[in-house]
CSV table of C-alpha atoms and ligand atoms in Angstrom, one decimal:
chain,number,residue,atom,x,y,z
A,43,UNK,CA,0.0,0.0,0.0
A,44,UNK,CA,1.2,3.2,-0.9
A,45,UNK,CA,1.0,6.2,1.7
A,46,UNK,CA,-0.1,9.7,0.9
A,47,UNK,CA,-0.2,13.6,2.0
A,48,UNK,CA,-4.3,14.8,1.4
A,49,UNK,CA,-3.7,18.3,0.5
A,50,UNK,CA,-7.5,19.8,0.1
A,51,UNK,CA,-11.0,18.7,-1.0
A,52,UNK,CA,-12.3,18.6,-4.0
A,53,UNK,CA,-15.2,20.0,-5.2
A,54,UNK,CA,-17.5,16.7,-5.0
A,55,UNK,CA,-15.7,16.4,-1.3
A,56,UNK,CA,-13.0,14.0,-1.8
A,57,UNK,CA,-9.8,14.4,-0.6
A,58,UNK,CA,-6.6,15.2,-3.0
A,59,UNK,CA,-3.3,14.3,-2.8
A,60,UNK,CA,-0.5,15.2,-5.6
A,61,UNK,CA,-1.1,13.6,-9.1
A,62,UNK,CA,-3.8,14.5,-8.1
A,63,UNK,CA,-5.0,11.2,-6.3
A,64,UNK,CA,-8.4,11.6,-4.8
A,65,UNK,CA,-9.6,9.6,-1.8
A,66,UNK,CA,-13.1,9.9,-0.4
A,67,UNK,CA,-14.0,10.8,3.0
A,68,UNK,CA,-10.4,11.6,3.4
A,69,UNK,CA,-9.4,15.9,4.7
A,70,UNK,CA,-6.6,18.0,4.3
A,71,UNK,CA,-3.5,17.2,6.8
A,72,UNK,CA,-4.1,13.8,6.5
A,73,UNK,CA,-1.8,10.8,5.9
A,74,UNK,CA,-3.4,8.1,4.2
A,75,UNK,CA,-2.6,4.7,3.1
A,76,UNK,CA,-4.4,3.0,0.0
A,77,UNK,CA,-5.0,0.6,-3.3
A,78,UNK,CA,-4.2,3.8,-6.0
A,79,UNK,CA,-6.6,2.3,-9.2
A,80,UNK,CA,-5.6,5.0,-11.8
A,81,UNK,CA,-6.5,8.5,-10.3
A,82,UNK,CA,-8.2,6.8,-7.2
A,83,UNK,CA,-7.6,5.2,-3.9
A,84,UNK,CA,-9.3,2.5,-2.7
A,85,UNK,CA,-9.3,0.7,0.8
A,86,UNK,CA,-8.2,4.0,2.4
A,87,UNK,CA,-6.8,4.1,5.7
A,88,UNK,CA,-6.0,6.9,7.6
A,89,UNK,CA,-2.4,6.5,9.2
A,90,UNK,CA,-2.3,10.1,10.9
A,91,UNK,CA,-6.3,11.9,11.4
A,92,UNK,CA,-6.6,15.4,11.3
A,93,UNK,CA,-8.3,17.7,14.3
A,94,UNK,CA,-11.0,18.0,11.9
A,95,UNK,CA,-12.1,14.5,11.9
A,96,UNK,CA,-15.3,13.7,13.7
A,97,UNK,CA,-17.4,10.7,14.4
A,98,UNK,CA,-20.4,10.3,12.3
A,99,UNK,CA,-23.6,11.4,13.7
A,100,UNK,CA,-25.2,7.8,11.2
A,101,UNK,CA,-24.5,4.7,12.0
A,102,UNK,CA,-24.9,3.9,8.1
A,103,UNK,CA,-22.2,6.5,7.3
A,104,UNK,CA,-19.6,4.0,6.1
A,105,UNK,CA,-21.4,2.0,4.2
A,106,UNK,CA,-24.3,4.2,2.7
A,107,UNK,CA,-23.4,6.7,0.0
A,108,UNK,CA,-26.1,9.3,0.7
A,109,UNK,CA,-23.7,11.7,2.5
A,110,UNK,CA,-19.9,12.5,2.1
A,111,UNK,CA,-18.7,15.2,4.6
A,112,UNK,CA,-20.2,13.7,8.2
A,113,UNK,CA,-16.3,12.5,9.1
A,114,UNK,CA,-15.6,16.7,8.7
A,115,UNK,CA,-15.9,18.9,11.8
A,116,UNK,CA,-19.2,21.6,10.3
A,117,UNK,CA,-16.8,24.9,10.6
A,118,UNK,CA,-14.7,23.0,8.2
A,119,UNK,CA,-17.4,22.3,6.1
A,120,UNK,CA,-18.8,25.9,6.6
A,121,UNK,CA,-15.4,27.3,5.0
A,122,UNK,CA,-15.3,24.3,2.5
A,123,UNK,CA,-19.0,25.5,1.2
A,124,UNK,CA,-17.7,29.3,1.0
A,125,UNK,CA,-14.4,28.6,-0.4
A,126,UNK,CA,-16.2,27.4,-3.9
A,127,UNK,CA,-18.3,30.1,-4.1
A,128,UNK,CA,-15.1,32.4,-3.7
A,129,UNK,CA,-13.2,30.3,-6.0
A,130,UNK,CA,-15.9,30.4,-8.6
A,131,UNK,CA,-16.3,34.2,-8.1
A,132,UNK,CA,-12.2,34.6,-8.0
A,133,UNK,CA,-11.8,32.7,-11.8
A,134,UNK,CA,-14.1,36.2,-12.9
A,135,UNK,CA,-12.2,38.6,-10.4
A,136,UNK,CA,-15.5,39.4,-8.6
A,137,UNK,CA,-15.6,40.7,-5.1
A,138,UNK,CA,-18.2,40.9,-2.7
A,139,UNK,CA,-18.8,40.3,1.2
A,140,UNK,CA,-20.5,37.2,2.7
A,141,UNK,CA,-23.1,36.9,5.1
A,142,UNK,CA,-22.6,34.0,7.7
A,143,UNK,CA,-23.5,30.5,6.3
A,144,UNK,CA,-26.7,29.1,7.4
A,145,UNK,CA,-26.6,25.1,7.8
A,146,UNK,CA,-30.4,23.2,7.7
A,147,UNK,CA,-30.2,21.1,11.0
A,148,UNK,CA,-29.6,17.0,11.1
A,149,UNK,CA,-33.0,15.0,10.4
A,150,UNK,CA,-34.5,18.0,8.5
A,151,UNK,CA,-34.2,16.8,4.8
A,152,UNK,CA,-38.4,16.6,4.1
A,153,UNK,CA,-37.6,15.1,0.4
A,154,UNK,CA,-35.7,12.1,-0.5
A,155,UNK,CA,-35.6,9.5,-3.0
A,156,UNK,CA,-35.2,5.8,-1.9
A,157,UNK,CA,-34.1,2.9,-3.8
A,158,UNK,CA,-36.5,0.2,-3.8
A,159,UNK,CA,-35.8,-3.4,-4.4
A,160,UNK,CA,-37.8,-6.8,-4.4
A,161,UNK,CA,-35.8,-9.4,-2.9
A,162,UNK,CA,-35.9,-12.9,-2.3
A,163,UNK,CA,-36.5,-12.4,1.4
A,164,UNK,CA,-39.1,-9.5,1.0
A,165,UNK,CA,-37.5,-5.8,0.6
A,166,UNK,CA,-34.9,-3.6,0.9
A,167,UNK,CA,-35.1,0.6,1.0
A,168,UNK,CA,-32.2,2.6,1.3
A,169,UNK,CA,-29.4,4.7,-0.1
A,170,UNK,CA,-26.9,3.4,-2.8
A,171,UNK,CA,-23.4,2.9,-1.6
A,172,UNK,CA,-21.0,4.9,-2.9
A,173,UNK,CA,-20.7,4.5,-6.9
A,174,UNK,CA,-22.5,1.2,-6.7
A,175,UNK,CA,-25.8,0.2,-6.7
A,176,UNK,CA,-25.8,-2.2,-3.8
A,177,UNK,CA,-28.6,-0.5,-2.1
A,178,UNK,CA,-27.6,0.4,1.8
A,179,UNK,CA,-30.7,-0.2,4.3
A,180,UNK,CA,-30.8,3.3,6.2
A,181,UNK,CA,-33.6,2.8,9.3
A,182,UNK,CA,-31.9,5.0,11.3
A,183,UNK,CA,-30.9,8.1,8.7
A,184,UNK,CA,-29.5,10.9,10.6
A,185,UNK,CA,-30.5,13.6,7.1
A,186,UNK,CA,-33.8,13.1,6.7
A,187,UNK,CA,-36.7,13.9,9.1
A,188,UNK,CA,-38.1,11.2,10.9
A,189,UNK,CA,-41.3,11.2,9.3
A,190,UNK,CA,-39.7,9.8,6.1
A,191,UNK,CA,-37.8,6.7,7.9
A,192,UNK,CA,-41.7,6.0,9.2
A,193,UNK,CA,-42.4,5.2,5.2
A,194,UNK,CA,-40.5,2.1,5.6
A,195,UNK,CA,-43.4,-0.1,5.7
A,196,UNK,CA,-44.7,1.5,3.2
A,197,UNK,CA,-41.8,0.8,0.8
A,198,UNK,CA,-41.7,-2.8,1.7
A,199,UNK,CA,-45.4,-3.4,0.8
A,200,UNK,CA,-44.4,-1.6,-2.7
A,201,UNK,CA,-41.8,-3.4,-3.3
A,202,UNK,CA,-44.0,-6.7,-2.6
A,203,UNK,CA,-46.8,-5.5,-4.6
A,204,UNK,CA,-45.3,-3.6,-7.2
A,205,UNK,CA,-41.5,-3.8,-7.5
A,206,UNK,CA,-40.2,-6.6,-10.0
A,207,UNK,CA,-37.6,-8.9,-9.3
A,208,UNK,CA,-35.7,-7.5,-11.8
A,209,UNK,CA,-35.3,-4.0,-11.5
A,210,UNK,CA,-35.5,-0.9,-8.5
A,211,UNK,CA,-38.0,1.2,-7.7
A,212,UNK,CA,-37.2,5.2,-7.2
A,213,UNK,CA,-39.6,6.1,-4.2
A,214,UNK,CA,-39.9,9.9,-4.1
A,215,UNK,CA,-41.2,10.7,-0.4
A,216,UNK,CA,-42.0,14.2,0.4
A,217,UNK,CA,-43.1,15.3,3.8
A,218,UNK,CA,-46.4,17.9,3.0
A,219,UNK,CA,-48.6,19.4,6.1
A,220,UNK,CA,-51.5,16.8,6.0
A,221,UNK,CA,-49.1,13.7,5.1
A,222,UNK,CA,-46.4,11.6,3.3
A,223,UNK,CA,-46.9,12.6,-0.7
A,224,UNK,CA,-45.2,9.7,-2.4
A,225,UNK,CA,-44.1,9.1,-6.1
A,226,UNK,CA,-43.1,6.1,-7.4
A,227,UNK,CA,-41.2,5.2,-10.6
A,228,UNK,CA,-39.5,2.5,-12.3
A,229,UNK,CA,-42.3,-0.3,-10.7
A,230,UNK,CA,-44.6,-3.0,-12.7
A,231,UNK,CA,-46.7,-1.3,-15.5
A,232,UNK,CA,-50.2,-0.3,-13.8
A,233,UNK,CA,-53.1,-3.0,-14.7
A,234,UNK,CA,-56.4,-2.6,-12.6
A,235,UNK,CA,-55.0,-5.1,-10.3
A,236,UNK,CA,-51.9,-3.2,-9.6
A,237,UNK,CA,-54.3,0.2,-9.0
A,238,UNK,CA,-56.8,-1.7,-7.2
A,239,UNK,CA,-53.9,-3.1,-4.8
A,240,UNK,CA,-51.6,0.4,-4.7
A,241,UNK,CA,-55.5,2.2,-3.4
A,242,UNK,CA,-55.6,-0.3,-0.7
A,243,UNK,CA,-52.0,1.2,0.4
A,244,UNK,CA,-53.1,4.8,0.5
A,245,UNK,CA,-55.4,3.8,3.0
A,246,UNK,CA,-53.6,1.3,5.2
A,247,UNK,CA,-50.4,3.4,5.7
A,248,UNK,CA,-53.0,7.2,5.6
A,249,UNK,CA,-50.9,8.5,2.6
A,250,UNK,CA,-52.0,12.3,1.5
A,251,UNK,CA,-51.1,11.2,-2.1
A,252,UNK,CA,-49.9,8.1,-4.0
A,253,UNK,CA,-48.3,9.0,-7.7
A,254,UNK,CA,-47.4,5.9,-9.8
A,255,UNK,CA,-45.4,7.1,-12.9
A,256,UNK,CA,-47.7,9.7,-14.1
A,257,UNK,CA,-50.8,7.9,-12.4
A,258,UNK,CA,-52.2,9.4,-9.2
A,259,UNK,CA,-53.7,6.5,-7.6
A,260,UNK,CA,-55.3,8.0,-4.9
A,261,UNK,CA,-55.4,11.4,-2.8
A,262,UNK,CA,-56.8,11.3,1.0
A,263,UNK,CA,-55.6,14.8,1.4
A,264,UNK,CA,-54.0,17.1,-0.9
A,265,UNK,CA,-50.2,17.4,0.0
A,266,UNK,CA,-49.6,21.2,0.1
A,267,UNK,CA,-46.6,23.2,1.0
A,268,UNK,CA,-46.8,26.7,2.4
A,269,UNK,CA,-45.1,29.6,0.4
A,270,UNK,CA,-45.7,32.5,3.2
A,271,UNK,CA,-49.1,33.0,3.6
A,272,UNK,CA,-50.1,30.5,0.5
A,273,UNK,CA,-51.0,27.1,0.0
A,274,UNK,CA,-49.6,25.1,-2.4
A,275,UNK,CA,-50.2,22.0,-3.7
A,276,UNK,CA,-46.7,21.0,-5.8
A,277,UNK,CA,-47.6,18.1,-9.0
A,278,UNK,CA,-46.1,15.1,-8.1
A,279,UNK,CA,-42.2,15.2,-7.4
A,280,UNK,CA,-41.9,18.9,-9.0
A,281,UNK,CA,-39.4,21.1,-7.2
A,282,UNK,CA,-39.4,22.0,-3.8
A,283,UNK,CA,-36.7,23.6,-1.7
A,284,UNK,CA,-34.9,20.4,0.5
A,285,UNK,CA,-35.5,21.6,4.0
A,286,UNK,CA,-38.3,23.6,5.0
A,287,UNK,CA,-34.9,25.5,7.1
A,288,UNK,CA,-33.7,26.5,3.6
A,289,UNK,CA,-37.0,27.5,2.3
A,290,UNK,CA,-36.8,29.8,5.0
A,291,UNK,CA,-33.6,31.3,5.0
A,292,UNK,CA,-33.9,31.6,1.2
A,293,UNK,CA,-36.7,33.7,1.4
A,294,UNK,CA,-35.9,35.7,4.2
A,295,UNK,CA,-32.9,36.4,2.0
A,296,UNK,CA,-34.7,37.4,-1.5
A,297,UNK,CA,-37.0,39.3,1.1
A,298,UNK,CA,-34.0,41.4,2.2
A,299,UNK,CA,-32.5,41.9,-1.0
A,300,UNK,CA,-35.3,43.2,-3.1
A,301,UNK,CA,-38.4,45.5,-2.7
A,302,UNK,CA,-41.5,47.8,-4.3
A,303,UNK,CA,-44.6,47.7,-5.8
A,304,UNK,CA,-43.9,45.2,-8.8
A,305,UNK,CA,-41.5,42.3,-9.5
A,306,UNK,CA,-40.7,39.1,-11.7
A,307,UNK,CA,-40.5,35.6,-10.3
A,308,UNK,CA,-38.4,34.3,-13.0
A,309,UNK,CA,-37.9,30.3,-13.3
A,310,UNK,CA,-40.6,31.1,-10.1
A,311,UNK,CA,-41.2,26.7,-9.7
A,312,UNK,CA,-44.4,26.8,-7.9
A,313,UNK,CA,-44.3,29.8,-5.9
A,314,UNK,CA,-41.8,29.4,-3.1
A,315,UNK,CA,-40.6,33.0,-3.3
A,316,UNK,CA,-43.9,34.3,-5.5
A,317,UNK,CA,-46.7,33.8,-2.7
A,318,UNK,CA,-44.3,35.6,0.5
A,319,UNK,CA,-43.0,38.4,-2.0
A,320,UNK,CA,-46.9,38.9,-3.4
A,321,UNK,CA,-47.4,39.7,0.8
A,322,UNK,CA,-46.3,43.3,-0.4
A,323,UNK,CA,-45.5,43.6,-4.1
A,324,UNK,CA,-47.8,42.3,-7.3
A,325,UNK,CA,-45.7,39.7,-8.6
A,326,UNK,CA,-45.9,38.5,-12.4
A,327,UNK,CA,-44.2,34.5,-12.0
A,328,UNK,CA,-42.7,33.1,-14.8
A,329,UNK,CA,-41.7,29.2,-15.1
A,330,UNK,CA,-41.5,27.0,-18.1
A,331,UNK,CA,-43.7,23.9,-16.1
A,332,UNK,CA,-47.1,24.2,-17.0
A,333,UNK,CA,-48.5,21.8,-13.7
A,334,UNK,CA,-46.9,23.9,-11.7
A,335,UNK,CA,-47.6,27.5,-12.5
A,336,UNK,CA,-51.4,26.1,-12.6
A,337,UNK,CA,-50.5,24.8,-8.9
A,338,UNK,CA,-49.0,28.7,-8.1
A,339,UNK,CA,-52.1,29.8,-9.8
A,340,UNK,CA,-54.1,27.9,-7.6
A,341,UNK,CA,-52.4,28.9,-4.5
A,342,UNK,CA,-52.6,32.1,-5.1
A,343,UNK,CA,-56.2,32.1,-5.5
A,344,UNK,CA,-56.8,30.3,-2.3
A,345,UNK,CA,-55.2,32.6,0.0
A,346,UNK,CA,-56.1,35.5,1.1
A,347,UNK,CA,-54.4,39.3,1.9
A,348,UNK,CA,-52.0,39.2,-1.5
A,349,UNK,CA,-51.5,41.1,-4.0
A,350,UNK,CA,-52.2,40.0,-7.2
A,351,UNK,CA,-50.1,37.3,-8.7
A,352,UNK,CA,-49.6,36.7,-12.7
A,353,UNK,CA,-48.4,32.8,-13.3
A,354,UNK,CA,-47.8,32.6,-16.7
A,355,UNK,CA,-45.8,29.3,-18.3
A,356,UNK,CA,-42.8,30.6,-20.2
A,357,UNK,CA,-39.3,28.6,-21.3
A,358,UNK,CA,-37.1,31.9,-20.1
A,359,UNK,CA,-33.7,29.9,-22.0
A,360,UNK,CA,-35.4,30.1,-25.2
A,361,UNK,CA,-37.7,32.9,-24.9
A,362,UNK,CA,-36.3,34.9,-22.0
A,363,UNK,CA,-38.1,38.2,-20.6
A,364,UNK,CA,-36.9,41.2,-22.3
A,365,UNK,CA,-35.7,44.5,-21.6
A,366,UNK,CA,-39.2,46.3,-22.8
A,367,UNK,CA,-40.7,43.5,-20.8
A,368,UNK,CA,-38.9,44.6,-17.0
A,369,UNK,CA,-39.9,48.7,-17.9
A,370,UNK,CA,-42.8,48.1,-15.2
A,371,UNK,CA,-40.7,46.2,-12.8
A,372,UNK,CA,-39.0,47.3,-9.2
A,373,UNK,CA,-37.5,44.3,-8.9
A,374,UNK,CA,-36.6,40.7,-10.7
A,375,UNK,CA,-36.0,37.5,-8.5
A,376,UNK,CA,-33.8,34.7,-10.6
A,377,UNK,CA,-33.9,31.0,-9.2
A,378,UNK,CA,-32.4,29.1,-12.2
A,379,UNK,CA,-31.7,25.2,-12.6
A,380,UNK,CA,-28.0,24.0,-12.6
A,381,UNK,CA,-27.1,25.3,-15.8
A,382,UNK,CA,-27.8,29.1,-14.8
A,383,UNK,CA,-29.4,31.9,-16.4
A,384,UNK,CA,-27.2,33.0,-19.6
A,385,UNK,CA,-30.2,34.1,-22.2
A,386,UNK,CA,-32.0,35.8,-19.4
A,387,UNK,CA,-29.1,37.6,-18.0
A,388,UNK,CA,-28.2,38.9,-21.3
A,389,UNK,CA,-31.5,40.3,-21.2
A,390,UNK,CA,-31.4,42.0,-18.1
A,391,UNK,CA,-28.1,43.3,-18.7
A,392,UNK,CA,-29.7,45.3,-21.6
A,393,UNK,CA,-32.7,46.5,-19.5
A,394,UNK,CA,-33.1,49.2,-17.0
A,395,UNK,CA,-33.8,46.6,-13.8
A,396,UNK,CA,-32.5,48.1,-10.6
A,397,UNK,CA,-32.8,45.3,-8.2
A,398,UNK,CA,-32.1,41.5,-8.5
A,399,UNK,CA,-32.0,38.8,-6.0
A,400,UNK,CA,-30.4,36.0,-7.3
A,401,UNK,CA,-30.7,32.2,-5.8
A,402,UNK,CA,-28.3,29.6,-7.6
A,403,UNK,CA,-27.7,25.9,-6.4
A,404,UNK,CA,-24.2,26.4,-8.9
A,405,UNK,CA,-21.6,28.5,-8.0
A,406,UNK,CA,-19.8,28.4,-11.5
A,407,UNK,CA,-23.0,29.3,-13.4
A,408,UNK,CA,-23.8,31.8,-10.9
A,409,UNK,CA,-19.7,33.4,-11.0
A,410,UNK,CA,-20.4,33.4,-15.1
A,411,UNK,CA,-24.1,35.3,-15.1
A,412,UNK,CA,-23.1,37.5,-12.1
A,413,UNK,CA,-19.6,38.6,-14.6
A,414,UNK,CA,-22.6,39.3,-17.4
A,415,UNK,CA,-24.3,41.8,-14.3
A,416,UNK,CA,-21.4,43.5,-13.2
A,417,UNK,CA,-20.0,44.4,-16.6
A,418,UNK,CA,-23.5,45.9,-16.9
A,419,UNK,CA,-23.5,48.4,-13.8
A,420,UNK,CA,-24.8,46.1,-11.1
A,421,UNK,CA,-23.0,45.7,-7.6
A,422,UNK,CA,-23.0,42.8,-6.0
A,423,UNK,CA,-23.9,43.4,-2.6
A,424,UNK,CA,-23.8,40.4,-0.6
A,425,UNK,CA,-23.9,36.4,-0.8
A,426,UNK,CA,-25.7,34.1,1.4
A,427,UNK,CA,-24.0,30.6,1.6
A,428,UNK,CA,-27.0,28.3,2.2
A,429,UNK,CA,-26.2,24.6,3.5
A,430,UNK,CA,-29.8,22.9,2.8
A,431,UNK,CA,-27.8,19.9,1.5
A,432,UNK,CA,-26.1,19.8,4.8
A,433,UNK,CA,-23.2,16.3,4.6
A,434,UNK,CA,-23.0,16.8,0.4
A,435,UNK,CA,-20.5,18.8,-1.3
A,436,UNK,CA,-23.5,20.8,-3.0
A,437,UNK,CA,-23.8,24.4,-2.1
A,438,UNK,CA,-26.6,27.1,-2.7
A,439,UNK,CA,-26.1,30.9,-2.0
A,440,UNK,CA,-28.2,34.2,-2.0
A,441,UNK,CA,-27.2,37.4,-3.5
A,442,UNK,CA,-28.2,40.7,-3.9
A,443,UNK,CA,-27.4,43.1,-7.3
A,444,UNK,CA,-28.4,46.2,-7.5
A,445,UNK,CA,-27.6,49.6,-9.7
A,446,UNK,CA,-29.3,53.0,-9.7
A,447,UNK,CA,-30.6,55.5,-11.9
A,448,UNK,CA,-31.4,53.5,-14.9
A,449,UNK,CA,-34.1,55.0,-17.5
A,450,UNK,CA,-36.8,52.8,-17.9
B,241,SAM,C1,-34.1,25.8,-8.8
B,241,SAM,S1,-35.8,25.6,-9.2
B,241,SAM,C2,-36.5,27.0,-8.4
B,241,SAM,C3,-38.0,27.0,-8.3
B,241,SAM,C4,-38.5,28.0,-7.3
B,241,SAM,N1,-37.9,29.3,-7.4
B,241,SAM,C5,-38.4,27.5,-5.9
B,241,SAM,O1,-37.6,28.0,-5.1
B,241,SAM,O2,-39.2,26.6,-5.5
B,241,SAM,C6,-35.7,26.0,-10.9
B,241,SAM,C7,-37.0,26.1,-11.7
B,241,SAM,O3,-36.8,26.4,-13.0
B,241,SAM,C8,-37.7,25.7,-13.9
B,241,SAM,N2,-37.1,25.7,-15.2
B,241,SAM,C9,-36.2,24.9,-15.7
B,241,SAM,N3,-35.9,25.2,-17.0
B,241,SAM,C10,-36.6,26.3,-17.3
B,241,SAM,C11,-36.7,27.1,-18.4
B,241,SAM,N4,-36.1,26.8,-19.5
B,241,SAM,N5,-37.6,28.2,-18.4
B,241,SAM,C12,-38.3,28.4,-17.3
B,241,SAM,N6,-38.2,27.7,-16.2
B,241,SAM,C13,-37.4,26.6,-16.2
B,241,SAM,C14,-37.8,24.4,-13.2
B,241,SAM,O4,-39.0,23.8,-13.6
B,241,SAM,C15,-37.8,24.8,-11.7
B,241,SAM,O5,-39.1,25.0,-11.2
């Protein structure tokens, strides 16, 4: 076995030694002793630890591959989190101040997806092990909250009734006010049998809602979220922030950063940031998924005290709002996917918009769109490191942009 200095982590959390040879659940300081396969090691040992080694809150952290960074002290982690954003912000030469990382508690993930198997004892539900797909039984899952873990029974009865022997179930399970809202894919096609048997499980295990591919089987109680003072009931397995925590933070952070009598919600999902923001400004919500700006839509009409709320379904990468289109606007709130918001940045570059808060779960496409704002007279104020995916190496941030004195 060949022995090693770990130098840093990685951006998906490993550890790196020179070559670079990466090594998982490994942290800087570290001497390590492993089987180096190509650019990896394998059977890692740790010959000297680091201060910033902890024990593992789970006791299915060494075999299950659902987190990555519960061996690292949180501080660590903390800076780790911040350190990419800077890095990402550094390869463009932007500067801005941070506001202090906020980290979602243990047991407070409300979404996950389990892997589902038929076996030839019964079932198994868990968490993949690291790049495999042995699935890792996790009763006892320290991320989630326990109101997930009490869906095991459920997800052996769908294995038994619905999985095949063949293949694995994905078991979306979503914790909603009135219940469990749970959405299943890869099982047996649906026959009436199959339906008649999955309706029997909505009632025995007091589900609010049962999806089966695109099939809702059966709906005791519609599964809404709340967005501020709305209700909202999400399609099945449509976006939702992870932790009800980062919900909040998020919002309180968009809150902060923009303000006045109008704004755009753009790539709004199904109103997470519309419905709190339409408290005090009209809001016109913009998101390409038709289900759920009807579900926004919806909300909106069911609450009461808001202003009035426009969901309209748009594809904002290939038909993003213009700069004629913002003229009415105080403010613009910008939540894209992974890949950023290059077309509608462009557009907003060109347009007299004064205020933007900007949510990104990427810091790369963030540091590239946020270049395209700056060069066009926005500051950037401040970022707000969010830790919703509290144990991964995925990071979300807050920020604020703002100029002055544009001519609309
Ligand atoms: C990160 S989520 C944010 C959703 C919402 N702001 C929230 O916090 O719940 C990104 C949203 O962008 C939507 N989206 C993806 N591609 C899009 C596109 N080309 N045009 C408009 N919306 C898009 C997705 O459906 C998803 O709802």
């Amino acid at each position: 076995m060949d022995e090693f200095l770990i130098e840093r982590l990685g951006h998906q959390g490993d550890g790196i030694a020179a070559g670079p040879v990466y090594a998982a659940r490994t942290l800087p300081g570290e001497r390590v002793q492993g089987i180096r396969n190509g650019d990896r090691l394998s059977d890692v040992k740790i010959v000297e630890p680091s201060d910033l080694r902890v024990a593992a809150l789970c006791k299915h952290y060494k075999s299950c591959g659902g987190c990555q960074l519960q061996h690292a002290a949180e501080p660590f982690v903390a800076d780790f989190k911040q350190r990419i954003v800077q890095s990402a912000l550094d390869a463009h030469g932007i500067k801005t101040g941070f506001r202090a990382i906020k980290t979602s508690p243990p047991q407070s993930r409300r979404r996950a997806t389990f892997a589902v198997r038929r076996t030839k004892k019964g079932a198994l539900w868990g968490f993949h092990a690291r790049a495999s797909d042995t699935v890792i039984a996790v009763p006892e899952c320290q991320l989630v909250v326990p109101e997930l873990l009490q869906a095991g029974p459920l997800m052996d009865d769908l294995a038994l009734i619905g999985g095949s022997r063949k293949g694995e179930m994905s078991v979306n399970v979503t914790l909603s006010e009135v219940g469990l809202d749970v959405y299943v894919q890869g099982g047996k096609l649906l026959d009436n049998a199959l339906t008649l048997a999955l309706s029997g499980l909505v009632e025995k295990h007091r589900l609010a809602r049962l999806t089966w591919d695109d099939e809702v089987i059966g709906m005791r109680n519609p599964p809404h979220q709340k967005f501020g003072a709305g209700k909202v009931v999400p399609p099945p397995g449509a976006f939702l922030q992870a932790t009800q925590h980062g919900q909040d933070v998020l919002t309180a952070a968009v809150m902060d950063a923009v303000s006045g009598a109008r704004g755009v919600d753009l790539f709004a999902g199904c109103g997470t940031f519309t419905l709190p923001l339409a408290e005090r400004s009209e809001i016109l919500a913009l998101e390409s998924d038709k289900a759920m700006i009807a579900a926004l839509d919806s909300g909106w009409r069911k609450a009461k005290g808001l202003k009035k709320v426009q969901a309209v379904a748009r594809d904002l990468f290939r038909r993003p709002l213009m700069p004629d289109e913002f003229k009415h606007m105080d403010f613009a709130v910008l939540d894209p996917p992974r890949a950023g918001a290059e077309a509608q940045v462009a557009e907003i570059a060109q347009s007299a918009l004064e205020q933007l808060a900007y949510v990104s779960c990427n810091p790369v496409t963030f540091a590239r769109d946020a270049k395209v704002l700056i060069g066009a007279g926005f500051t950037l104020d401040w970022i707000q490191v969010v830790d919703q995916f509290r144990w991964s190496a995925h990071v979300e941030l807050a920020a604020k942009f703002g100029r002055t004195h544009m001519q609309r």
